[in-house]
Amino acid sequence: MKVGILCYPSYGGSGVIASDLARHLARRGHEVHVFSYETPFRLQQFEANLFFHQVEVLDYPLFRFPPYLIALTSKIVDVARTAQLDLLHVHYAIPHTPAAYLAREMLARERKLPIITTTHGTDITLVGKDPQFFEVIRFSLESSDGVTAVSHNLAIESKEVFGLEKTPRVIPNFVDVEAYIPQQNPALRSRFALPEEKLLLHISNFRPIKRLEDVVKIFAGVNQVLPSRLLLVGDGPEKVTALQMAQQLAVEERVHFLGRQENVAEIFALSDLFLLPSEKESFGLVALEAMACEVPVVASKTGGLPEVVEHGLTGYLAPVGHTDAMIEGSLKILSNPLLHRQMAERGRKVALSRFRAEPIVDAYEQYYKEILNES
Ligand code: GMT
């Protein structure tokens, strides 16, 4: 098949999944064309059958807001013609699904170009709901030839929010279980924590939805009982809030801001516990990556997280904002080496049995075939 993939290039999970899927499909012999405004960070290395098309927007003084949608649509139309694309797979609906829709309609007299949209979360639950976007996203989702969601929770919410006729097909996210592995690196670990200290980790884009203040509160509560350190990986608008909360709780010297990091697998493997107390997560790819590295997770019971983290088995879940329960869960895990080991091993087992790339790439391939046959 000749597949066009539209995605964001940045560090978010939707870009990671789109890039990893592109690589897997290319290795299976499909010709894959990726469209984005920058090379996705997971696609920096050469891969036969994989082509990247950079969408550049003309810089003209009249444009206060560069018309990315038009530039993206033009690029799709151009590549679809020259490469004879069979279908478009859109990751994150805004603005990719409307661009794919426009391209499909523009090419309608020449060729069929079915669209599959994969909803990832905030494109539905946060941004997509906004009146600025709602009607256009609803229309273009309904006009997609197929829609998938990364969790059951998001599939239901996508259907409800947009009143979709059909419930999206659930195809969960996956993790590279060969890159995300448990590993010992005492030399690196000793740069952050003494042997008797616990190392807690949080990775995100530091947006309000991630509740960075809760991350710091949970950490401070744990640190009162068990001397610990907190690694914060990522960057974003809530960095200052996190720092202020750390100062308020007098733990700032124990909190390490590592900024954006590319090789997070190594950092997961150093850590004793991963914290994800988000307001909402459609899936929580970082929680799955932690589990693959044998790191138990304490997270919010929200969105698709209960489909990834098994409460009491691979970590603990508590209602959003219940930091006391999250501290209690963290302390249970960190103060009981046997429980910690059991949860760590079970996490890896779940990653291997339910979220390995191969069967999930199979599911996408199968869905592509169904949609191509129907259209
Ligand atoms: O978490 C974010 O804000 C980034 C966003 C993205 O587009 O990458 O993440 C969403 O998609 C990920 C991949 O499917 C999911 O693992 C995240 O749970 C989801 N984030 C939210 O729902 C908040």
mmCIF file of C-alpha atoms and ligand atoms in Angstrom:
data_model
loop_
_atom_site.group_PDB
_atom_site.id
_atom_site.type_symbol
_atom_site.label_atom_id
_atom_site.label_comp_id
_atom_site.label_asym_id
_atom_site.label_seq_id
_atom_site.Cartn_x
_atom_site.Cartn_y
_atom_site.Cartn_z
ATOM 1 C CA MET A 1 0.000 0.000 0.000
ATOM 2 C CA LYS A 2 1.014 3.602 -0.449
ATOM 3 C CA VAL A 3 0.062 5.399 2.721
ATOM 4 C CA GLY A 4 0.185 9.108 3.584
ATOM 5 C CA ILE A 5 0.556 9.863 7.307
ATOM 6 C CA LEU A 6 -0.239 13.321 8.720
ATOM 7 C CA CYS A 7 1.060 14.125 12.191
ATOM 8 C CA TYR A 8 2.705 16.575 14.545
ATOM 9 C CA PRO A 9 6.475 16.286 14.698
ATOM 10 C CA SER A 10 6.826 17.204 18.356
ATOM 11 C CA TYR A 11 7.416 15.161 21.483
ATOM 12 C CA GLY A 12 3.733 14.357 22.158
ATOM 13 C CA GLY A 13 2.468 10.804 22.067
ATOM 14 C CA SER A 14 0.459 11.247 18.853
ATOM 15 C CA GLY A 15 3.635 12.139 16.923
ATOM 16 C CA VAL A 16 5.477 9.213 18.526
ATOM 17 C CA ILE A 17 2.789 6.710 17.550
ATOM 18 C CA ALA A 18 2.449 8.112 14.011
ATOM 19 C CA SER A 19 6.236 7.968 13.472
ATOM 20 C CA ASP A 20 6.642 4.482 14.930
ATOM 21 C CA LEU A 21 3.705 3.232 12.862
ATOM 22 C CA ALA A 22 5.260 4.801 9.733
ATOM 23 C CA ARG A 23 8.555 2.985 10.387
ATOM 24 C CA HIS A 24 6.846 -0.358 10.996
ATOM 25 C CA LEU A 25 4.721 -0.057 7.850
ATOM 26 C CA ALA A 26 7.786 0.878 5.776
ATOM 27 C CA ARG A 27 9.674 -2.149 7.131
ATOM 28 C CA ARG A 28 6.730 -4.310 6.104
ATOM 29 C CA GLY A 29 7.223 -3.119 2.519
ATOM 30 C CA HIS A 30 4.552 -0.394 2.320
ATOM 31 C CA GLU A 31 5.499 2.949 0.816
ATOM 32 C CA VAL A 32 4.919 5.543 3.507
ATOM 33 C CA HIS A 33 4.793 9.321 3.037
ATOM 34 C CA VAL A 34 4.826 11.427 6.205
ATOM 35 C CA PHE A 35 3.570 15.020 6.179
ATOM 36 C CA SER A 36 4.481 17.498 8.895
ATOM 37 C CA TYR A 37 6.050 20.930 9.375
ATOM 38 C CA GLU A 38 9.289 19.387 10.678
ATOM 39 C CA THR A 39 10.859 15.960 10.568
ATOM 40 C CA PRO A 40 9.305 14.056 13.484
ATOM 41 C CA PHE A 41 12.035 13.416 16.023
ATOM 42 C CA ARG A 42 11.568 9.647 15.769
ATOM 43 C CA LEU A 43 12.073 9.716 11.993
ATOM 44 C CA GLN A 44 15.499 11.300 11.836
ATOM 45 C CA GLN A 45 17.176 8.106 10.608
ATOM 46 C CA PHE A 46 17.060 6.783 7.073
ATOM 47 C CA GLU A 47 14.458 4.138 6.384
ATOM 48 C CA ALA A 48 13.879 2.623 2.934
ATOM 49 C CA ASN A 49 10.254 3.103 1.722
ATOM 50 C CA LEU A 50 9.761 6.046 4.070
ATOM 51 C CA PHE A 51 9.524 9.578 2.684
ATOM 52 C CA PHE A 52 9.134 12.815 4.580
ATOM 53 C CA HIS A 53 7.352 15.822 3.078
ATOM 54 C CA GLN A 54 7.944 19.067 4.890
ATOM 55 C CA VAL A 55 5.028 21.475 4.832
ATOM 56 C CA GLU A 56 6.359 24.998 4.529
ATOM 57 C CA VAL A 57 4.124 28.014 4.911
ATOM 58 C CA LEU A 58 4.870 31.124 2.899
ATOM 59 C CA ASP A 59 5.926 33.987 5.110
ATOM 60 C CA TYR A 60 3.991 37.000 3.831
ATOM 61 C CA PRO A 61 3.533 40.206 5.865
ATOM 62 C CA LEU A 62 -0.248 40.124 5.462
ATOM 63 C CA PHE A 63 -0.487 36.760 7.210
ATOM 64 C CA ARG A 64 -0.687 37.266 10.906
ATOM 65 C CA PHE A 65 -1.549 33.546 11.128
ATOM 66 C CA PRO A 66 0.281 31.415 8.544
ATOM 67 C CA PRO A 67 -2.302 29.368 6.566
ATOM 68 C CA TYR A 68 -0.919 25.917 7.450
ATOM 69 C CA LEU A 69 -4.128 24.123 6.444
ATOM 70 C CA ILE A 70 -3.821 25.341 2.855
ATOM 71 C CA ALA A 71 -0.111 24.563 2.629
ATOM 72 C CA LEU A 72 -0.683 21.060 4.047
ATOM 73 C CA THR A 73 -3.597 20.408 1.680
ATOM 74 C CA SER A 74 -1.532 21.485 -1.337
ATOM 75 C CA LYS A 75 1.325 19.225 -0.286
ATOM 76 C CA ILE A 76 -1.016 16.237 0.126
ATOM 77 C CA VAL A 77 -2.610 16.813 -3.287
ATOM 78 C CA ASP A 78 0.799 17.096 -4.939
ATOM 79 C CA VAL A 79 2.240 13.953 -3.300
ATOM 80 C CA ALA A 80 -0.978 11.929 -3.695
ATOM 81 C CA ARG A 81 -0.773 12.544 -7.454
ATOM 82 C CA THR A 82 2.919 11.883 -7.959
ATOM 83 C CA ALA A 83 3.249 8.964 -5.532
ATOM 84 C CA GLN A 84 -0.241 7.574 -6.289
ATOM 85 C CA LEU A 85 -1.220 7.352 -2.625
ATOM 86 C CA ASP A 86 -3.879 4.775 -1.719
ATOM 87 C CA LEU A 87 -5.027 6.306 1.548
ATOM 88 C CA LEU A 88 -4.377 8.974 4.161
ATOM 89 C CA HIS A 89 -3.953 8.177 7.842
ATOM 90 C CA VAL A 90 -4.417 11.268 9.980
ATOM 91 C CA HIS A 91 -3.062 11.441 13.538
ATOM 92 C CA TYR A 92 -4.690 14.132 15.672
ATOM 93 C CA ALA A 93 -7.752 15.616 14.000
ATOM 94 C CA ILE A 94 -6.858 19.314 14.225
ATOM 95 C CA PRO A 95 -6.064 20.570 11.586
ATOM 96 C CA HIS A 96 -5.097 17.359 9.802
ATOM 97 C CA THR A 97 -8.564 15.872 9.176
ATOM 98 C CA PRO A 98 -9.986 19.010 7.493
ATOM 99 C CA ALA A 99 -6.816 19.192 5.310
ATOM 100 C CA ALA A 100 -7.177 15.520 4.332
ATOM 101 C CA TYR A 101 -10.870 16.062 3.574
ATOM 102 C CA LEU A 102 -10.091 19.022 1.295
ATOM 103 C CA ALA A 103 -7.376 17.054 -0.510
ATOM 104 C CA ARG A 104 -9.689 14.077 -1.001
ATOM 105 C CA GLU A 105 -12.414 16.300 -2.456
ATOM 106 C CA MET A 106 -9.959 18.098 -4.731
ATOM 107 C CA LEU A 107 -8.748 14.779 -6.128
ATOM 108 C CA ALA A 108 -12.192 13.155 -6.304
ATOM 109 C CA ARG A 109 -12.373 13.228 -10.126
ATOM 110 C CA GLU A 110 -8.940 11.643 -10.497
ATOM 111 C CA ARG A 111 -8.659 9.068 -7.757
ATOM 112 C CA LYS A 112 -10.052 7.714 -4.540
ATOM 113 C CA LEU A 113 -8.177 8.768 -1.446
ATOM 114 C CA PRO A 114 -9.878 7.353 1.655
ATOM 115 C CA ILE A 115 -9.129 9.009 4.987
ATOM 116 C CA ILE A 116 -8.656 7.316 8.338
ATOM 117 C CA THR A 117 -8.506 9.616 11.336
ATOM 118 C CA THR A 118 -6.973 8.439 14.588
ATOM 119 C CA THR A 119 -8.150 10.585 17.476
ATOM 120 C CA HIS A 120 -5.550 10.933 20.217
ATOM 121 C CA GLY A 121 -7.221 12.821 23.029
ATOM 122 C CA THR A 122 -7.038 16.561 23.327
ATOM 123 C CA ASP A 123 -8.114 16.899 19.670
ATOM 124 C CA ILE A 124 -11.478 15.629 20.965
ATOM 125 C CA THR A 125 -11.667 16.174 24.703
ATOM 126 C CA LEU A 126 -10.175 19.648 24.978
ATOM 127 C CA VAL A 127 -9.436 21.541 21.773
ATOM 128 C CA GLY A 128 -11.993 19.871 19.501
ATOM 129 C CA LYS A 129 -14.855 20.797 21.847
ATOM 130 C CA ASP A 130 -14.062 24.477 21.519
ATOM 131 C CA PRO A 131 -16.724 26.301 19.441
ATOM 132 C CA GLN A 132 -13.913 27.595 17.195
ATOM 133 C CA PHE A 133 -13.254 24.066 15.998
ATOM 134 C CA PHE A 134 -16.283 21.959 16.872
ATOM 135 C CA GLU A 135 -18.330 22.108 13.655
ATOM 136 C CA VAL A 136 -15.354 21.690 11.336
ATOM 137 C CA ILE A 137 -13.947 18.780 13.311
ATOM 138 C CA ARG A 138 -17.353 17.110 13.614
ATOM 139 C CA PHE A 139 -17.924 17.443 9.879
ATOM 140 C CA SER A 140 -14.487 16.191 8.865
ATOM 141 C CA LEU A 141 -14.568 13.273 11.337
ATOM 142 C CA GLU A 142 -17.984 12.267 10.020
ATOM 143 C CA SER A 143 -16.580 12.590 6.482
ATOM 144 C CA SER A 144 -13.576 10.366 7.272
ATOM 145 C CA ASP A 145 -13.857 6.901 5.761
ATOM 146 C CA GLY A 146 -12.720 5.413 9.052
ATOM 147 C CA VAL A 147 -12.082 6.698 12.563
ATOM 148 C CA THR A 148 -10.010 4.994 15.238
ATOM 149 C CA ALA A 149 -9.393 5.943 18.858
ATOM 150 C CA VAL A 150 -6.481 4.961 21.074
ATOM 151 C CA SER A 151 -8.682 3.720 23.935
ATOM 152 C CA HIS A 152 -12.274 2.580 24.576
ATOM 153 C CA ASN A 153 -12.783 5.640 26.713
ATOM 154 C CA LEU A 154 -11.743 7.972 23.881
ATOM 155 C CA ALA A 155 -13.814 6.033 21.333
ATOM 156 C CA ILE A 156 -16.936 6.563 23.454
ATOM 157 C CA GLU A 157 -16.107 10.188 24.138
ATOM 158 C CA SER A 158 -15.384 10.894 20.432
ATOM 159 C CA LYS A 159 -18.764 9.414 19.508
ATOM 160 C CA GLU A 160 -20.594 11.316 22.235
ATOM 161 C CA VAL A 161 -18.892 14.695 21.823
ATOM 162 C CA PHE A 162 -19.391 14.803 18.059
ATOM 163 C CA GLY A 163 -22.561 12.727 17.835
ATOM 164 C CA LEU A 164 -20.819 10.358 15.409
ATOM 165 C CA GLU A 165 -22.959 7.723 13.748
ATOM 166 C CA LYS A 166 -20.438 4.949 14.331
ATOM 167 C CA THR A 167 -18.256 4.310 17.357
ATOM 168 C CA PRO A 168 -14.589 4.622 16.308
ATOM 169 C CA ARG A 169 -12.572 1.392 16.079
ATOM 170 C CA VAL A 170 -10.319 1.024 19.124
ATOM 171 C CA ILE A 171 -6.696 0.438 18.190
ATOM 172 C CA PRO A 172 -4.563 1.075 21.264
ATOM 173 C CA ASN A 173 -1.144 2.673 21.321
ATOM 174 C CA PHE A 174 1.936 0.495 21.401
ATOM 175 C CA VAL A 175 5.439 0.557 22.796
ATOM 176 C CA ASP A 176 8.761 -0.583 21.373
ATOM 177 C CA VAL A 177 9.522 -3.307 23.911
ATOM 178 C CA GLU A 178 13.070 -3.641 22.641
ATOM 179 C CA ALA A 179 13.917 0.024 23.170
ATOM 180 C CA TYR A 180 11.956 0.413 26.424
ATOM 181 C CA ILE A 181 13.617 -2.197 28.588
ATOM 182 C CA PRO A 182 14.527 -2.522 32.243
ATOM 183 C CA GLN A 183 18.215 -1.726 32.662
ATOM 184 C CA GLN A 184 20.603 -0.965 35.501
ATOM 185 C CA ASN A 185 22.763 2.129 35.325
ATOM 186 C CA PRO A 186 24.049 2.773 38.872
ATOM 187 C CA ALA A 187 26.592 5.355 37.666
ATOM 188 C CA LEU A 188 23.900 7.518 36.045
ATOM 189 C CA ARG A 189 21.461 6.995 38.900
ATOM 190 C CA SER A 190 24.072 8.093 41.443
ATOM 191 C CA ARG A 191 24.158 11.508 39.729
ATOM 192 C CA PHE A 192 20.622 12.155 40.934
ATOM 193 C CA ALA A 193 20.066 10.093 44.071
ATOM 194 C CA LEU A 194 21.944 8.441 46.918
ATOM 195 C CA PRO A 195 21.562 4.639 47.053
ATOM 196 C CA GLU A 196 19.091 4.916 49.947
ATOM 197 C CA GLU A 197 16.939 7.552 48.197
ATOM 198 C CA LYS A 198 13.969 6.806 45.933
ATOM 199 C CA LEU A 199 13.799 8.281 42.461
ATOM 200 C CA LEU A 200 10.395 9.466 41.207
ATOM 201 C CA LEU A 201 9.814 10.520 37.606
ATOM 202 C CA HIS A 202 7.316 12.564 35.609
ATOM 203 C CA ILE A 203 7.519 13.211 31.854
ATOM 204 C CA SER A 204 5.127 15.455 29.936
ATOM 205 C CA ASN A 205 4.629 18.637 27.946
ATOM 206 C CA PHE A 206 4.024 20.526 31.252
ATOM 207 C CA ARG A 207 0.593 21.730 30.150
ATOM 208 C CA PRO A 208 -2.115 22.497 32.783
ATOM 209 C CA ILE A 209 -3.860 19.191 31.976
ATOM 210 C CA LYS A 210 -0.828 17.331 33.416
ATOM 211 C CA ARG A 211 -1.320 18.881 36.895
ATOM 212 C CA LEU A 212 2.347 19.519 37.597
ATOM 213 C CA GLU A 213 1.461 20.935 41.013
ATOM 214 C CA ASP A 214 0.048 17.556 41.996
ATOM 215 C CA VAL A 215 3.241 15.859 40.790
ATOM 216 C CA VAL A 216 5.257 18.050 43.173
ATOM 217 C CA LYS A 217 2.739 17.613 46.030
ATOM 218 C CA ILE A 218 2.839 13.825 45.699
ATOM 219 C CA PHE A 219 6.610 13.901 45.611
ATOM 220 C CA ALA A 220 6.810 16.124 48.715
ATOM 221 C CA GLY A 221 4.433 13.786 50.590
ATOM 222 C CA VAL A 222 6.559 10.767 49.717
ATOM 223 C CA ASN A 223 9.768 12.587 50.586
ATOM 224 C CA GLN A 224 8.478 13.313 54.101
ATOM 225 C CA VAL A 225 8.470 9.586 54.817
ATOM 226 C CA LEU A 226 11.094 8.217 52.423
ATOM 227 C CA PRO A 227 13.971 10.470 51.345
ATOM 228 C CA SER A 228 13.521 10.866 47.595
ATOM 229 C CA ARG A 229 14.342 12.839 44.479
ATOM 230 C CA LEU A 230 12.065 13.901 41.643
ATOM 231 C CA LEU A 231 13.082 14.003 37.977
ATOM 232 C CA LEU A 232 10.931 16.248 35.797
ATOM 233 C CA VAL A 233 11.444 15.664 32.090
ATOM 234 C CA GLY A 234 9.853 17.986 29.531
ATOM 235 C CA ASP A 235 9.057 21.625 29.213
ATOM 236 C CA GLY A 236 5.995 23.824 28.919
ATOM 237 C CA PRO A 237 3.903 26.547 30.513
ATOM 238 C CA GLU A 238 3.562 24.894 33.950
ATOM 239 C CA LYS A 239 7.298 24.683 34.621
ATOM 240 C CA VAL A 240 7.191 27.877 36.687
ATOM 241 C CA THR A 241 4.189 26.640 38.679
ATOM 242 C CA ALA A 242 6.014 23.402 39.444
ATOM 243 C CA LEU A 243 9.077 25.293 40.601
ATOM 244 C CA GLN A 244 6.975 27.589 42.804
ATOM 245 C CA MET A 245 5.188 24.606 44.353
ATOM 246 C CA ALA A 246 8.552 22.921 45.016
ATOM 247 C CA GLN A 247 9.784 26.096 46.747
ATOM 248 C CA GLN A 248 6.562 26.414 48.749
ATOM 249 C CA LEU A 249 6.927 22.838 49.956
ATOM 250 C CA ALA A 250 10.686 23.297 50.528
ATOM 251 C CA VAL A 251 11.696 20.462 48.234
ATOM 252 C CA GLU A 252 13.219 22.482 45.375
ATOM 253 C CA GLU A 253 16.690 21.090 46.023
ATOM 254 C CA ARG A 254 15.364 17.593 45.526
ATOM 255 C CA VAL A 255 13.615 18.340 42.232
ATOM 256 C CA HIS A 256 15.677 18.074 39.039
ATOM 257 C CA PHE A 257 14.346 19.754 35.905
ATOM 258 C CA LEU A 258 15.959 17.850 33.032
ATOM 259 C CA GLY A 259 14.246 19.688 30.167
ATOM 260 C CA ARG A 260 13.200 17.890 26.984
ATOM 261 C CA GLN A 261 15.019 14.636 26.482
ATOM 262 C CA GLU A 262 15.118 12.356 23.469
ATOM 263 C CA ASN A 263 16.334 9.154 25.078
ATOM 264 C CA VAL A 264 13.757 8.747 27.819
ATOM 265 C CA ALA A 265 14.074 4.947 27.954
ATOM 266 C CA GLU A 266 17.299 5.349 29.921
ATOM 267 C CA ILE A 267 15.670 7.768 32.366
ATOM 268 C CA PHE A 268 12.677 5.481 32.952
ATOM 269 C CA ALA A 269 15.036 2.657 33.788
ATOM 270 C CA LEU A 270 16.711 4.733 36.545
ATOM 271 C CA SER A 271 13.429 5.431 38.277
ATOM 272 C CA ASP A 272 11.537 3.685 41.067
ATOM 273 C CA LEU A 273 8.120 5.182 40.347
ATOM 274 C CA PHE A 274 6.384 7.112 37.565
ATOM 275 C CA LEU A 275 3.793 9.803 38.423
ATOM 276 C CA LEU A 276 0.986 10.826 36.039
ATOM 277 C CA PRO A 277 -1.735 12.648 38.019
ATOM 278 C CA SER A 278 -3.272 14.242 34.879
ATOM 279 C CA GLU A 279 -6.684 15.858 34.675
ATOM 280 C CA LYS A 280 -7.275 13.689 31.612
ATOM 281 C CA GLU A 281 -5.344 11.186 29.478
ATOM 282 C CA SER A 282 -6.918 9.412 26.542
ATOM 283 C CA PHE A 283 -4.318 6.668 26.912
ATOM 284 C CA GLY A 284 -1.146 7.776 28.702
ATOM 285 C CA LEU A 285 1.607 6.503 26.435
ATOM 286 C CA VAL A 286 4.274 7.545 28.960
ATOM 287 C CA ALA A 287 2.654 5.297 31.577
ATOM 288 C CA LEU A 288 2.952 2.383 29.156
ATOM 289 C CA GLU A 289 6.594 3.247 28.450
ATOM 290 C CA ALA A 290 7.252 3.258 32.206
ATOM 291 C CA MET A 291 5.597 -0.149 32.555
ATOM 292 C CA ALA A 292 7.705 -1.570 29.707
ATOM 293 C CA CYS A 293 10.791 -0.431 31.654
ATOM 294 C CA GLU A 294 9.499 -2.149 34.824
ATOM 295 C CA VAL A 295 8.568 1.074 36.592
ATOM 296 C CA PRO A 296 5.286 1.033 38.576
ATOM 297 C CA VAL A 297 2.897 3.924 37.930
ATOM 298 C CA VAL A 298 0.780 6.100 40.212
ATOM 299 C CA ALA A 299 -1.761 7.989 38.125
ATOM 300 C CA SER A 300 -5.217 9.528 37.967
ATOM 301 C CA LYS A 301 -8.228 7.347 37.379
ATOM 302 C CA THR A 302 -9.244 9.256 34.302
ATOM 303 C CA GLY A 303 -9.857 8.776 30.582
ATOM 304 C CA GLY A 304 -8.085 5.741 29.148
ATOM 305 C CA LEU A 305 -5.543 5.365 31.964
ATOM 306 C CA PRO A 306 -7.448 2.477 33.632
ATOM 307 C CA GLU A 307 -7.119 0.614 30.299
ATOM 308 C CA VAL A 308 -3.338 0.822 30.623
ATOM 309 C CA VAL A 309 -2.499 0.854 34.337
ATOM 310 C CA GLU A 310 -4.038 -2.007 36.331
ATOM 311 C CA HIS A 311 -4.941 -0.644 39.758
ATOM 312 C CA GLY A 312 -3.199 -2.670 42.463
ATOM 313 C CA LEU A 313 -1.259 -4.728 39.911
ATOM 314 C CA THR A 314 0.984 -2.406 37.891
ATOM 315 C CA GLY A 315 0.522 0.659 40.088
ATOM 316 C CA TYR A 316 -2.243 2.616 41.771
ATOM 317 C CA LEU A 317 -4.967 4.873 40.395
ATOM 318 C CA ALA A 318 -6.809 7.545 42.359
ATOM 319 C CA PRO A 319 -9.408 10.157 41.404
ATOM 320 C CA VAL A 320 -8.040 13.347 39.831
ATOM 321 C CA GLY A 321 -6.630 15.686 42.473
ATOM 322 C CA HIS A 322 -6.640 13.113 45.294
ATOM 323 C CA THR A 323 -2.992 13.639 46.071
ATOM 324 C CA ASP A 324 -3.281 12.065 49.534
ATOM 325 C CA ALA A 325 -4.392 8.769 48.004
ATOM 326 C CA MET A 326 -1.597 9.059 45.436
ATOM 327 C CA ILE A 327 0.965 9.640 48.208
ATOM 328 C CA GLU A 328 -0.407 6.625 50.072
ATOM 329 C CA GLY A 329 -0.189 4.458 46.943
ATOM 330 C CA SER A 330 3.329 5.661 46.183
ATOM 331 C CA LEU A 331 4.491 4.906 49.729
ATOM 332 C CA LYS A 332 2.961 1.440 49.633
ATOM 333 C CA ILE A 333 4.944 0.628 46.499
ATOM 334 C CA LEU A 334 8.185 2.283 47.521
ATOM 335 C CA SER A 335 8.309 0.878 51.044
ATOM 336 C CA ASN A 336 7.621 -2.716 50.046
ATOM 337 C CA PRO A 337 10.373 -4.154 47.800
ATOM 338 C CA LEU A 338 8.385 -7.324 47.105
ATOM 339 C CA LEU A 339 5.294 -5.382 45.977
ATOM 340 C CA HIS A 340 7.523 -3.060 43.930
ATOM 341 C CA ARG A 341 9.119 -6.022 42.126
ATOM 342 C CA GLN A 342 5.763 -7.704 41.504
ATOM 343 C CA MET A 343 4.273 -4.512 40.044
ATOM 344 C CA ALA A 344 7.396 -3.808 37.996
ATOM 345 C CA GLU A 345 7.408 -7.299 36.475
ATOM 346 C CA ARG A 346 3.686 -7.288 35.852
ATOM 347 C CA GLY A 347 4.007 -3.901 34.078
ATOM 348 C CA ARG A 348 6.538 -5.312 31.638
ATOM 349 C CA LYS A 349 4.392 -8.415 31.154
ATOM 350 C CA VAL A 350 1.338 -6.292 30.310
ATOM 351 C CA ALA A 351 3.406 -4.210 27.841
ATOM 352 C CA LEU A 352 4.606 -7.422 26.183
ATOM 353 C CA SER A 353 1.248 -9.177 26.099
ATOM 354 C CA ARG A 354 -1.138 -6.319 25.212
ATOM 355 C CA PHE A 355 0.824 -3.416 23.789
ATOM 356 C CA ARG A 356 3.610 -4.811 21.595
ATOM 357 C CA ALA A 357 3.947 -3.067 18.239
ATOM 358 C CA GLU A 358 3.450 -6.069 15.916
ATOM 359 C CA PRO A 359 -0.193 -7.002 16.656
ATOM 360 C CA ILE A 360 -1.196 -3.347 16.816
ATOM 361 C CA VAL A 361 0.450 -2.538 13.480
ATOM 362 C CA ASP A 362 -1.381 -5.649 12.168
ATOM 363 C CA ALA A 363 -4.653 -4.098 13.374
ATOM 364 C CA TYR A 364 -3.959 -0.852 11.514
ATOM 365 C CA GLU A 365 -2.986 -2.764 8.373
ATOM 366 C CA GLN A 366 -6.182 -4.794 8.599
ATOM 367 C CA TYR A 367 -8.242 -1.622 9.046
ATOM 368 C CA TYR A 368 -6.563 -0.019 6.017
ATOM 369 C CA LYS A 369 -7.559 -3.055 3.933
ATOM 370 C CA GLU A 370 -11.172 -2.918 5.174
ATOM 371 C CA ILE A 371 -11.463 0.779 4.380
ATOM 372 C CA LEU A 372 -9.874 0.344 0.932
ATOM 373 C CA ASN A 373 -12.303 -2.480 0.144
ATOM 374 C CA GLU A 374 -15.306 -0.446 1.287
ATOM 375 C CA SER A 375 -14.461 2.727 -0.606
HETATM 376 O O1 GMT B 1 -0.706 14.710 26.255
HETATM 377 C C1 GMT B 1 -0.701 15.586 25.408
HETATM 378 O O2 GMT B 1 -1.083 16.709 25.644
HETATM 379 C C2 GMT B 1 -0.181 15.288 24.020
HETATM 380 C C3 GMT B 1 -1.145 14.442 23.237
HETATM 381 C C4 GMT B 1 -0.567 14.203 21.854
HETATM 382 O O3 GMT B 1 -1.193 14.617 20.899
HETATM 383 O O4 GMT B 1 0.466 13.584 21.725
HETATM 384 O O5 GMT B 1 -1.315 13.214 23.914
HETATM 385 C C5 GMT B 1 -2.496 12.502 23.635
HETATM 386 O O6 GMT B 1 -2.167 11.438 22.749
HETATM 387 C C6 GMT B 1 -1.315 10.438 23.301
HETATM 388 C C7 GMT B 1 -1.040 9.401 22.209
HETATM 389 O O7 GMT B 1 -2.197 8.774 21.792
HETATM 390 C C8 GMT B 1 -1.976 9.806 24.537
HETATM 391 O O8 GMT B 1 -1.122 8.820 25.077
HETATM 392 C C9 GMT B 1 -2.227 10.903 25.579
HETATM 393 O O9 GMT B 1 -2.925 10.331 26.668
HETATM 394 C C10 GMT B 1 -3.082 11.998 24.958
HETATM 395 N N1 GMT B 1 -3.166 13.116 25.900
HETATM 396 C C11 GMT B 1 -4.329 13.469 26.467
HETATM 397 O O10 GMT B 1 -5.369 12.875 26.279
HETATM 398 C C12 GMT B 1 -4.240 14.620 27.392
#
